Amino acid sequence: MNRAEKRRQKIREQKSGHTSSDQPATPTRQALDLALQHHSAGRLPEAEQACRQILQAEPEQPVALHLLGLIAHQVGQHQDAVVLISQALAIRPDFAEAHANLGTALKGLGKLDQAADSYRKAIAIKPDFTAAHFNLANTLRDLGKPEQAVASYRTALTLEPGYAEALSNLGATLHGLGQLDAAADCYHRAIAIKPDFANAHSNLGNLLSDQNKPDDAAASYRKAIAINPHVAEIHSNLAVILGNLGQPDAALASHHQAIALDPSYAKAHSNLGKTLMDQGQPDAAAASYRRALAIDPDDAMTHSNLLLCLCSMADVSPAAGLEEAKRYGAMVARKVTARYTSWQTELQPQRLRVGLVSGDLKQHPVGIFVESLLAHLDPARIDLRAYPTTNNADAVTLRLRPHFSAWTSIAGLDDAAASALIHGDGVHILIDLAGHTALNRLPLFAWKPAPVQVSWLGYFATTGLDTMDYLLGDPHVAPAEDQAAFMESLVRLPESYLCFTPPDCAPAVNPLPALANGRVTFGCFNNISKMNDAVVALWAAVLDAVAGSRLFLKSRQLGDAAACDAVRERFAAHGIAAERLILEGASPRAELLAAYQRVDIALDPFPYPGGTTSAEALWMGVPVITRRGDRFLSRVGTSIARNAGLADWIAADDAGYIAIAARQTRDLPRLAALRAGLRAQMRAAPLTDAARFAGHFEAALWSLWQTFADGQTGAADPQTTKQQ
């Protein structure tokens, strides 16, 4: 036999526990050989019949009982499998293969701890049992014990270095632990051993996606699909990448292929929702998220995506959003086995240990807004601890890290382990910077690892968690009358709830383009998913009100010709000719900022306005017309404008929005003067005054801690309100 045939023979023998070197031929031996032949050939009914015939003659034949149990497991009858294999073990306790397959049957019942114990018994009897080590590793990984899983995978590979499946699964586990280079090495070795191993190509695609190498990731997914086109997960993952690459039609085709292959695959519906949301179709996205949750009601990330989607829908009231968030909160609370009720923290500390949980401590709006704050917090009073939820890093990450006394990734930890780690660190105040956005770890806050827990910066509505004590806002985004829409107590910083970090790569502000062009250019560099039908209608009215004006849109999706055609069609429906639109795809940040040198006035979308985008426009001397809404999110533009000294650029309604555009463009010299002085105005304004903001931020944190220390349940000062 060649090597492959020997391996197949070994697997058959390990499954059955019946080796070709057993006793001389007997009727039972011959019958067992026949049963095994049927089983190996996939003829399960014939194998079952052969086993039952053996057991009629010898009711306590352990190999037949075991094989019959294995067949029961293979047809989904896991409980029958457990009973039959347990009978075999009662007769033959040293039956290593039976212990291993009992573990597999128990795993089928979801009894992972018992399954792991069975694999360990098999290994104790037969230390060189490769499959048992491999299955134990898989089970430990499912139990959220990745380090132990890695050890078991390595043992399996020591016994069989060419075990491609073990290499691929070891790579996936190392990937989860943030050991990306080691993971990549495992995937490449697995593929070298077994080039047609679809799962290894797929896992490599996942890694490349996380490394922000979308073209390479797509290539790996396509190789996996070429080998095995019937796996819904791979089509779904490819769809996500294609969406990120600005290929919406191809993305939708892959999403629908995934759903066609497996309509019960919840993640395929969820991923379709993301693409629809990215294309500015929130109603369709919400429907996809709800289909995913109907299949898997406990998928916290899909529920987060639904809540984020609802925030952008003007017809979903804050009260309705609160009710959906409460359902999320109840769901994650059910998974908490023991919420922390005591903490090893000093009530009167010299320094507050403040933990930040985020996947966005990098080139991201959150990273941009926290950078200058961190540099101005007083290290004698605030001890910062970072708990990143991803191991990805960039130049911004490297600049942020020195501001923290500890940087502890929780990317490879489940919620119980992550909350235990944070609790063990004695954090006084734990701050979530993500809310329901990507890479969030909100469920760990349900364990209450810190005595005071705060939502800030990355989200703009209630989290839905009864363990999230406070939400930081300001008087513009979170007035007292909004408290009823939040589970958290609203805390208002005195001026702005955020502080913009001016970019080093920004070019100089240029003269007003309209003076040279003879026409006004409006612009919006927000993601076009924010450009709903009401926004298109209003911007078309602005173009009508300002003769000869142009609209410059710049967004990742506009790198796709079909997406550009769709935008032109939407404006054409309002009578706007295509030549009045300038459409461009994404650019590196320095080029993006330089593109503002072609814009006279920026237009803010609604109800999901710009944040970083608006601040960047202002820094480039481009004022932003914004429309005040009826909730936190839709007032972010108002807060930015007021804290930049531009209150007269805030509209109360559509008519006011158009009026501002018309009024400001009638006096171009005045607009040019504003442009020339806006960067200096920004430097002196609360929006970029990091030292001032840091003082407000520190004072708020100490106030919240003192409230806890005093044992109070309400607010410590008039700036705090609490839901009754």
XYZ file of C-alpha atoms in Angstrom:
724
model
C 0.000 0.000 0.000
C 1.175 3.557 -0.698
C 1.200 6.257 1.989
C -2.310 7.518 1.226
C -3.765 3.998 1.252
C -2.052 3.256 4.572
C -3.538 6.444 6.054
C -7.042 5.500 4.864
C -6.616 2.018 6.303
C -5.449 3.507 9.611
C -8.478 5.825 9.760
C -10.857 2.924 9.088
C -9.247 0.883 11.830
C -9.286 3.797 14.297
C -12.963 4.408 13.625
C -13.989 0.814 14.077
C -11.450 -0.396 16.586
C -11.091 -3.510 14.431
C -7.637 -4.014 12.942
C -6.543 -6.245 10.075
C -4.069 -8.013 12.388
C -6.669 -9.341 14.821
C -7.394 -13.020 15.520
C -7.448 -15.697 12.762
C -10.586 -15.786 10.666
C -13.753 -16.750 12.543
C -17.411 -16.258 11.607
C -17.572 -13.177 13.857
C -14.326 -11.857 12.457
C -15.561 -12.356 8.916
C -18.868 -10.673 9.726
C -17.053 -7.733 11.276
C -14.823 -7.460 8.202
C -17.939 -7.370 6.026
C -19.552 -4.708 8.240
C -16.397 -2.626 8.084
C -16.203 -2.946 4.296
C -19.786 -1.732 3.979
C -19.070 1.126 6.380
C -15.885 2.196 4.594
C -17.743 2.214 1.281
C -20.471 4.417 2.739
C -23.087 1.676 2.673
C -24.403 2.481 6.132
C -27.692 0.484 5.984
C -25.778 -2.652 4.977
C -23.163 -2.027 7.685
C -25.910 -1.568 10.267
C -27.626 -4.781 9.207
C -24.324 -6.701 9.439
C -23.699 -5.339 12.960
C -27.186 -6.303 14.112
C -26.722 -9.828 12.790
C -23.492 -10.109 14.796
C -25.213 -8.809 17.924
C -28.058 -11.322 17.562
C -25.446 -14.036 17.900
C -23.166 -12.184 20.353
C -25.118 -9.406 22.159
C -21.976 -8.219 23.939
C -19.657 -8.013 20.944
C -17.935 -4.654 21.689
C -16.642 -3.918 18.178
C -20.107 -4.450 16.678
C -21.735 -2.296 19.388
C -19.167 0.399 18.780
C -19.561 0.341 14.991
C -23.343 0.409 15.315
C -22.989 3.453 17.592
C -20.672 5.110 15.093
C -23.259 4.581 12.338
C -25.969 6.077 14.577
C -23.791 9.148 15.059
C -23.210 9.458 11.322
C -26.954 9.544 10.602
C -27.541 12.150 13.309
C -28.800 9.865 16.072
C -26.264 11.112 18.602
C -28.066 9.964 21.738
C -28.433 6.398 20.375
C -24.737 6.553 19.505
C -23.839 7.486 23.087
C -25.885 4.568 24.459
C -24.414 1.985 22.074
C -20.789 3.106 22.408
C -21.160 3.284 26.198
C -22.342 -0.347 26.144
C -19.231 -1.282 24.180
C -17.056 0.501 26.753
C -18.792 -1.219 29.664
C -17.658 -4.500 28.109
C -14.230 -3.280 27.010
C -13.092 -0.252 29.058
C -9.701 -0.064 27.313
C -11.290 0.406 23.898
C -9.525 3.632 22.830
C -11.415 4.048 19.546
C -14.740 3.726 21.338
C -13.762 6.434 23.841
C -12.802 8.701 20.916
C -16.035 8.113 19.023
C -18.054 8.523 22.197
C -16.451 11.958 22.377
C -17.595 12.688 18.834
C -21.160 11.612 19.624
C -21.196 13.718 22.794
C -19.941 16.659 20.754
C -22.871 16.119 18.422
C -25.137 16.572 21.457
C -23.332 19.787 22.397
C -21.759 18.202 25.497
C -18.298 19.574 24.820
C -16.768 19.090 28.264
C -17.814 15.429 28.332
C -16.551 15.019 24.778
C -13.140 16.382 25.772
C -13.008 13.941 28.688
C -13.723 11.040 26.325
C -10.938 12.086 23.963
C -8.558 12.336 26.909
C -9.481 8.781 27.982
C -8.747 7.551 24.471
C -5.357 9.264 24.554
C -4.545 7.872 28.001
C -5.066 4.380 26.613
C -3.388 5.050 23.281
C -1.006 8.057 23.502
C -0.166 7.914 19.772
C -3.849 8.148 18.745
C -3.519 11.027 16.268
C -7.227 11.427 15.526
C -8.044 11.663 19.237
C -5.504 14.461 19.719
C -6.952 16.246 16.670
C -10.553 15.914 17.844
C -9.603 16.986 21.364
C -7.977 20.090 19.872
C -11.122 20.884 17.881
C -13.252 20.505 20.995
C -10.963 22.666 23.125
C -11.146 25.347 20.458
C -14.946 25.171 20.554
C -14.782 25.462 24.343
C -12.902 28.747 24.048
C -9.579 27.265 25.182
C -7.366 28.147 22.211
C -3.999 27.764 23.953
C -4.855 24.201 25.012
C -6.164 23.511 21.515
C -2.853 24.649 20.021
C -0.976 22.179 22.231
C -3.188 19.295 21.119
C -2.905 20.217 17.434
C 0.873 20.296 17.808
C 0.849 16.840 19.410
C -1.206 15.491 16.504
C 1.285 17.026 14.074
C 4.238 15.584 15.956
C 2.658 12.176 15.467
C 1.761 12.895 11.845
C 3.595 15.917 10.363
C 1.691 15.688 7.077
C -1.753 15.993 8.673
C -3.130 18.812 6.514
C -6.423 19.121 8.416
C -4.555 19.599 11.694
C -2.319 22.225 10.096
C -5.308 24.159 8.764
C -7.160 24.076 12.094
C -4.003 24.992 13.987
C -3.648 27.945 11.634
C -7.231 29.044 12.330
C -6.615 28.839 16.082
C -3.361 30.791 15.881
C -5.186 33.336 13.703
C -7.730 33.809 16.477
C -4.876 34.321 18.944
C -3.399 37.052 16.772
C -0.367 35.014 15.667
C -0.900 35.884 12.027
C 2.496 34.909 10.604
C 2.383 31.507 12.298
C -1.172 31.003 11.057
C -0.173 31.841 7.487
C 2.693 29.356 7.690
C 0.278 26.610 8.760
C -2.120 27.353 5.901
C 0.656 27.364 3.301
C 2.049 24.077 4.638
C -1.404 22.499 4.559
C -1.907 23.634 0.951
C 1.550 22.360 -0.048
C 0.639 18.924 1.357
C -2.884 18.929 -0.037
C -3.282 21.471 -2.889
C -6.963 20.631 -3.349
C -7.782 21.349 0.319
C -10.606 23.881 -0.035
C -10.835 24.609 3.697
C -7.160 25.619 3.889
C -7.567 28.007 0.947
C -10.692 29.434 2.623
C -8.913 29.871 5.967
C -6.043 31.614 4.207
C -8.618 33.930 2.636
C -9.954 34.774 6.100
C -6.452 35.635 7.268
C -5.695 37.784 4.225
C -8.993 39.591 4.732
C -8.048 40.436 8.309
C -4.653 41.626 7.074
C -6.467 44.078 4.791
C -5.335 42.285 1.624
C -8.710 42.028 -0.106
C -7.437 41.116 -3.580
C -5.359 38.237 -2.209
C -8.244 37.157 0.024
C -10.621 37.069 -2.954
C -8.111 34.950 -4.886
C -7.910 32.429 -2.026
C -11.689 32.221 -1.723
C -11.985 31.677 -5.477
C -9.453 28.820 -5.304
C -11.488 27.231 -2.520
C -14.691 27.598 -4.541
C -13.050 26.108 -7.640
C -12.205 23.040 -5.562
C -15.535 22.839 -3.741
C -18.265 25.155 -5.078
C -20.875 23.875 -2.634
C -19.803 25.585 0.626
C -22.081 28.506 1.483
C -19.627 30.029 3.970
C -16.921 30.522 1.355
C -19.296 32.199 -1.107
C -20.513 34.455 1.707
C -16.984 35.437 2.718
C -16.088 36.154 -0.911
C -19.184 38.346 -1.152
C -18.026 40.465 1.779
C -14.612 40.967 0.172
C -16.146 41.884 -3.186
C -18.306 44.452 -1.441
C -15.232 45.936 0.224
C -13.512 46.039 -3.175
C -16.340 48.161 -4.550
C -17.875 45.429 -6.705
C -21.496 45.533 -5.511
C -23.069 43.477 -8.288
C -20.533 40.666 -7.905
C -20.952 40.841 -4.130
C -24.725 40.464 -4.366
C -24.351 37.512 -6.745
C -22.064 35.719 -4.275
C -24.391 36.488 -1.363
C -27.352 35.017 -3.221
C -25.285 31.969 -4.216
C -24.424 31.381 -0.554
C -28.078 31.613 0.460
C -29.142 29.322 -2.392
C -26.645 26.701 -1.224
C -27.780 26.929 2.403
C -30.864 29.033 3.178
C -30.427 28.170 6.860
C -26.919 29.698 7.017
C -27.630 32.716 9.210
C -24.329 34.447 8.519
C -25.066 34.539 4.769
C -28.224 36.570 5.450
C -26.307 38.777 7.886
C -23.488 39.406 5.409
C -26.037 40.225 2.704
C -27.456 42.792 5.125
C -24.040 44.449 5.418
C -23.710 44.774 1.656
C -27.234 46.155 1.295
C -26.506 48.654 4.066
C -23.293 49.660 2.314
C -25.323 50.305 -0.826
C -27.681 52.605 1.028
C -30.605 50.176 1.291
C -31.304 50.116 5.040
C -34.822 48.683 4.751
C -33.599 45.695 2.737
C -30.598 45.362 5.057
C -32.827 45.280 8.142
C -34.946 42.555 6.522
C -31.825 40.451 5.905
C -30.623 40.925 9.469
C -34.024 39.869 10.778
C -33.938 36.730 8.613
C -30.526 35.910 10.080
C -31.802 36.416 13.634
C -34.835 34.227 12.954
C -32.351 31.427 12.210
C -29.869 32.269 14.975
C -31.486 34.506 17.624
C -28.317 34.510 19.747
C -25.992 36.022 17.139
C -24.915 39.157 18.972
C -23.029 40.707 16.040
C -25.976 40.362 13.669
C -28.206 41.949 16.285
C -25.660 44.770 16.600
C -25.726 45.225 12.833
C -29.510 45.451 12.928
C -29.385 48.124 15.633
C -26.784 50.119 13.706
C -28.986 49.856 10.624
C -32.058 51.087 12.500
C -30.146 54.186 13.629
C -29.878 55.331 10.015
C -33.600 54.924 9.312
C -35.488 58.166 9.890
C -38.817 56.336 10.191
C -37.574 54.246 13.138
C -38.211 56.269 16.284
C -35.754 56.414 19.189
C -38.373 54.569 21.267
C -38.505 51.730 18.727
C -34.708 51.609 18.666
C -34.678 51.362 22.453
C -37.050 48.390 22.420
C -34.885 46.540 19.901
C -31.780 47.355 21.956
C -33.468 45.967 25.066
C -34.050 42.695 23.205
C -30.343 42.626 22.419
C -29.484 43.331 26.055
C -31.743 40.535 27.285
C -30.175 38.121 24.801
C -26.582 38.770 25.863
C -27.565 38.778 29.548
C -28.893 35.222 29.192
C -25.399 34.060 28.274
C -23.814 35.447 31.436
C -23.269 32.685 33.957
C -22.142 34.901 36.844
C -22.219 38.702 36.714
C -19.558 40.395 38.842
C -20.952 42.162 41.897
C -17.721 43.010 43.699
C -14.416 44.453 42.512
C -10.895 44.751 43.919
C -10.721 48.509 43.453
C -9.829 51.242 45.917
C -12.691 53.612 46.617
C -10.350 56.614 46.925
C -7.550 55.918 44.435
C -4.749 58.305 43.585
C -5.152 57.318 39.926
C -8.199 55.987 38.130
C -7.533 52.823 36.167
C -9.495 53.448 32.972
C -9.858 50.674 30.421
C -10.719 51.284 26.767
C -12.306 48.424 24.811
C -12.092 48.969 21.065
C -11.214 47.415 17.744
C -10.583 50.863 16.291
C -7.392 52.070 17.958
C -5.944 52.597 14.498
C -6.554 54.692 11.344
C -10.266 55.002 12.014
C -12.561 57.802 13.220
C -12.267 56.504 16.789
C -8.470 56.450 16.617
C -8.458 59.921 15.111
C -10.684 61.396 17.815
C -8.935 59.787 20.808
C -5.348 60.523 19.801
C -5.065 64.107 20.991
C -7.156 63.369 24.099
C -4.809 60.584 25.213
C -1.832 62.880 24.820
C -3.368 65.434 27.191
C -4.745 63.225 29.979
C -2.786 63.574 33.208
C -0.945 60.263 33.826
C -0.723 61.151 37.517
C -4.514 60.977 37.710
C -5.494 58.554 34.906
C -3.902 55.130 34.351
C -4.992 54.026 30.871
C -5.357 50.346 29.942
C -6.135 49.256 26.355
C -8.147 46.145 25.547
C -8.087 45.970 21.723
C -10.569 43.549 20.187
C -8.394 42.919 17.126
C -4.700 42.340 16.623
C -4.500 44.516 13.517
C -2.262 47.549 13.924
C -1.059 50.479 11.857
C 0.872 53.726 12.247
C -1.887 55.273 14.377
C -1.834 52.235 16.688
C 1.895 52.704 17.187
C 1.329 56.346 18.145
C -1.451 55.473 20.590
C 0.228 52.608 22.439
C 2.712 54.691 24.496
C -0.200 56.448 26.216
C -1.313 53.165 27.848
C 0.346 51.476 30.800
C -0.932 48.121 29.494
C -2.046 46.933 26.064
C -3.798 43.567 26.344
C -5.513 42.076 23.323
C -8.775 40.252 23.994
C -9.159 39.191 20.357
C -8.623 35.517 21.144
C -10.692 35.435 24.343
C -14.366 34.685 24.765
C -16.514 37.057 26.799
C -16.109 35.137 30.053
C -12.317 35.046 29.768
C -12.044 38.665 28.609
C -14.238 39.933 31.427
C -12.271 37.859 33.950
C -9.028 39.387 32.690
C -10.384 42.943 32.954
C -11.879 42.252 36.373
C -8.530 40.876 37.504
C -6.813 44.075 36.381
C -8.859 46.065 38.892
C -10.176 48.569 36.364
C -12.227 51.355 37.943
C -13.967 52.595 34.792
C -14.343 50.548 31.624
C -15.198 52.489 28.473
C -16.653 50.955 25.331
C -15.647 52.841 22.179
C -17.665 50.802 19.670
C -21.283 50.407 20.694
C -22.964 48.306 18.007
C -20.367 49.038 15.313
C -17.898 46.551 13.838
C -15.440 44.681 16.069
C -17.438 45.474 19.192
C -17.270 43.320 22.323
C -20.384 44.675 24.008
C -21.422 41.257 25.377
C -18.470 41.227 27.776
C -19.882 44.362 29.426
C -22.907 42.272 30.419
C -20.583 40.431 32.839
C -19.904 43.778 34.611
C -16.116 43.356 34.891
C -15.716 46.939 36.138
C -17.760 48.809 38.738
C -18.406 51.741 36.380
C -19.032 51.113 32.684
C -19.374 53.838 30.070
C -20.348 54.053 26.396
C -18.577 56.812 24.477
C -17.538 58.056 21.064
C -18.042 55.140 18.650
C -21.839 54.908 18.868
C -24.787 57.246 19.145
C -27.723 55.416 20.717
C -28.386 53.163 23.671
C -26.447 49.910 23.867
C -29.434 48.149 25.421
C -27.320 46.812 28.302
C -28.528 47.321 31.847
C -24.879 46.991 32.934
C -23.758 50.000 30.893
C -24.008 52.724 33.528
C -23.426 55.890 31.519
C -23.253 57.336 28.023
C -21.082 60.399 27.427
C -22.525 63.134 25.240
C -22.810 66.898 25.265
C -25.671 69.423 25.501
C -26.174 69.375 21.729
C -26.398 65.619 21.081
C -27.847 64.432 24.392
C -30.193 66.958 26.013
C -31.984 65.915 29.187
C -35.260 65.275 27.358
C -33.630 62.382 25.457
C -33.069 60.288 28.590
C -36.143 58.123 28.004
C -34.533 56.646 24.864
C -31.485 55.333 26.753
C -30.787 52.508 29.185
C -27.678 54.403 30.279
C -27.652 57.587 32.330
C -26.751 60.470 30.048
C -23.704 62.469 31.074
C -23.044 65.722 29.250
C -19.542 67.071 28.864
C -19.815 70.874 29.003
C -18.980 71.715 25.360
C -18.222 68.860 22.986
C -18.377 65.103 23.514
C -15.478 64.593 21.090
C -12.178 66.225 20.198
C -10.771 66.168 16.673
C -7.091 65.427 16.128
C -5.914 67.601 13.193
C -4.152 65.485 10.552
C -0.435 65.979 9.972
C -0.881 65.100 6.297
C -3.318 67.942 5.535
C -2.190 70.313 2.777
C -2.559 74.063 3.111
C -5.974 75.653 2.691
C -6.248 77.057 -0.826
C -8.270 80.064 -2.045
C -11.987 79.552 -2.643
C -12.285 77.484 -5.866
C -15.470 79.300 -6.944
C -13.523 82.541 -7.420
C -11.465 80.891 -10.159
C -14.096 78.499 -11.513
C -16.936 80.936 -11.778
C -19.246 78.369 -10.207
C -19.847 76.863 -6.782
C -18.863 73.268 -6.045
C -20.690 71.544 -3.223
C -19.176 68.334 -1.889
C -19.723 65.333 0.331
C -17.034 62.760 1.050
C -19.184 60.642 3.365
C -19.935 57.010 2.606
C -22.726 57.102 0.018
C -24.692 54.568 2.069
C -25.759 57.674 4.055
C -27.235 59.208 0.902
C -30.870 58.151 1.248
C -33.677 59.294 -1.069
C -34.515 62.295 1.106
C -30.885 63.410 1.005
C -30.755 63.100 -2.791
C -33.960 65.132 -3.117
C -32.642 67.890 -0.836
C -29.237 68.081 -2.516
C -30.942 68.262 -5.900
C -32.956 71.213 -4.567
C -29.722 72.868 -3.414
C -28.264 72.481 -6.913
C -31.433 73.995 -8.354
C -31.202 76.928 -5.939
C -27.584 77.745 -6.862
C -27.346 78.206 -10.603
C -24.510 76.396 -12.367
C -23.338 74.670 -9.200
C -21.783 71.202 -9.125
C -21.861 68.379 -6.562
C -18.619 66.489 -5.887
C -19.180 63.089 -4.258
C -16.213 60.985 -3.137
C -16.746 57.552 -1.584
C -15.283 54.067 -1.753
C -18.287 52.696 -3.651
C -17.847 55.249 -6.432
C -14.789 53.420 -7.684
C -17.330 51.119 -9.361
C -18.817 52.287 -12.664
C -22.186 50.674 -11.963
C -22.424 52.478 -8.629
C -21.683 55.793 -10.356
C -24.403 55.126 -12.930
C -26.865 54.401 -10.125
C -26.040 57.741 -8.444
C -26.492 59.629 -11.712
C -29.865 57.963 -12.227
C -31.012 58.951 -8.740
C -30.192 62.615 -9.368
C -31.583 62.489 -12.908
C -34.936 61.575 -11.368
C -34.839 65.072 -9.807
C -33.812 66.799 -13.004
C -30.076 67.029 -12.284
C -27.924 66.443 -15.375
C -25.003 64.030 -15.119
C -22.460 66.761 -15.994
C -23.303 68.528 -12.729
C -22.008 65.547 -10.740
C -18.350 64.772 -10.031
C -17.977 61.209 -8.776
C -14.753 59.695 -7.417
C -13.735 56.612 -5.480
C -11.643 56.355 -2.337
C -8.162 57.853 -1.912
C -5.442 57.700 0.749
C -6.112 60.246 3.477
C -3.663 62.871 2.248
C -5.224 62.773 -1.232
C -8.711 62.809 0.268
C -7.888 65.980 2.206
C -6.337 67.549 -0.890
C -9.592 66.896 -2.768
C -11.271 69.482 -0.518
C -9.257 72.075 -2.436
C -11.879 71.585 -5.162
C -14.871 72.070 -2.820
C -16.431 75.366 -1.733
C -19.121 74.113 0.671
C -19.687 70.626 2.107
C -23.162 69.125 2.454
C -23.931 66.919 5.452
C -26.241 63.910 4.948
C -29.027 63.018 7.389
C -30.162 61.390 9.596
C -26.632 59.902 9.599
C -24.321 62.936 9.363
C -20.586 63.065 9.045
C -18.256 62.992 12.029
C -14.619 62.705 11.011
C -15.597 63.708 7.469
C -17.136 66.982 8.647
C -14.209 67.793 10.928
C -11.765 67.137 8.080
C -13.741 69.416 5.762
C -13.637 72.207 8.333
C -9.900 71.743 8.814
C -9.493 72.194 5.062
C -11.409 75.493 5.225
C -14.670 74.048 3.877
C -17.749 74.920 5.957
C -20.453 72.246 6.274
C -24.210 72.761 6.020
C -25.814 70.384 8.509
C -29.407 69.625 9.467
C -30.351 69.202 13.127
C -32.345 66.055 13.831
C -34.358 64.585 16.671
C -31.824 62.161 18.204
C -28.191 61.833 19.232
C -26.946 60.591 15.856
C -28.708 63.199 13.770
C -27.347 65.986 16.004
C -23.656 65.088 15.677
C -23.292 67.645 12.887
C -24.895 70.257 15.135
C -22.371 69.555 17.904
C -19.454 69.777 15.472
C -20.692 73.041 13.952
C -21.341 74.724 17.296
C -17.991 73.621 18.695
C -16.268 74.985 15.598
C -18.016 78.359 15.910
C -20.326 77.805 12.924
C -23.793 77.864 14.467
C -25.174 79.770 11.467
C -24.490 76.730 9.256
C -27.039 74.581 11.142
C -30.460 74.142 9.481
C -33.639 73.207 11.329
C -35.309 71.734 8.244
C -35.029 71.300 4.467
C -36.035 74.862 3.722
C -33.416 76.186 6.114
C -30.769 73.916 4.540
C -31.487 75.305 1.053
C -31.600 78.857 2.401
C -28.135 78.516 3.964
C -26.714 77.228 0.674
C -28.277 80.082 -1.283
C -27.296 82.781 1.237
C -23.682 81.685 1.680
C -23.045 81.433 -2.071
C -24.411 84.913 -2.824
C -21.410 86.516 -1.120
C -18.320 84.717 -2.411
C -15.788 87.197 -0.962
C -17.280 86.584 2.492
C -17.154 82.816 1.909
C -13.544 83.129 0.760
C -12.638 85.016 3.944
C -14.265 82.344 6.091
C -12.284 79.676 4.225
C -9.007 81.505 4.715
C -9.514 81.854 8.467
C -11.348 78.644 9.303
C -8.292 76.574 10.233
C -7.154 79.205 12.732
C -10.720 79.400 14.038
C -10.703 75.623 14.458
C -7.445 75.701 16.396
C -9.028 78.011 18.984
C -12.396 76.191 19.118
C -13.513 73.486 21.575
C -13.626 70.935 18.740
C -9.818 70.748 18.557
C -8.742 72.112 21.962
C -7.404 68.853 23.337
C -6.117 70.262 26.621
C -9.499 71.790 27.428
C -11.345 68.671 26.367
C -9.043 66.431 28.425
C -9.814 68.508 31.525
C -13.557 68.069 30.965
C -13.112 64.356 30.288
C -11.028 63.740 33.403
C -13.474 65.661 35.574
C -16.376 63.614 34.238
C -14.624 60.305 34.952
C -13.711 61.330 38.491
C -17.281 62.471 39.082
C -18.656 59.127 37.912
C -16.215 57.283 40.134
C -17.096 59.418 43.131
C -20.778 58.655 42.547
C -19.976 54.954 42.708
C -17.738 55.379 45.719
C -20.426 57.301 47.549
C -22.856 54.494 46.896
C -25.299 56.718 45.051
C -27.583 55.396 42.303
C -28.523 58.702 40.723
C -26.532 61.503 39.224
C -23.756 63.305 40.999
C -24.427 66.663 39.397
C -27.039 68.554 37.386
C -25.362 67.572 34.127
C -26.368 63.917 34.645
C -29.840 62.457 34.234
C -30.957 58.894 34.763
C -33.842 56.880 33.392
C -36.439 56.179 36.051
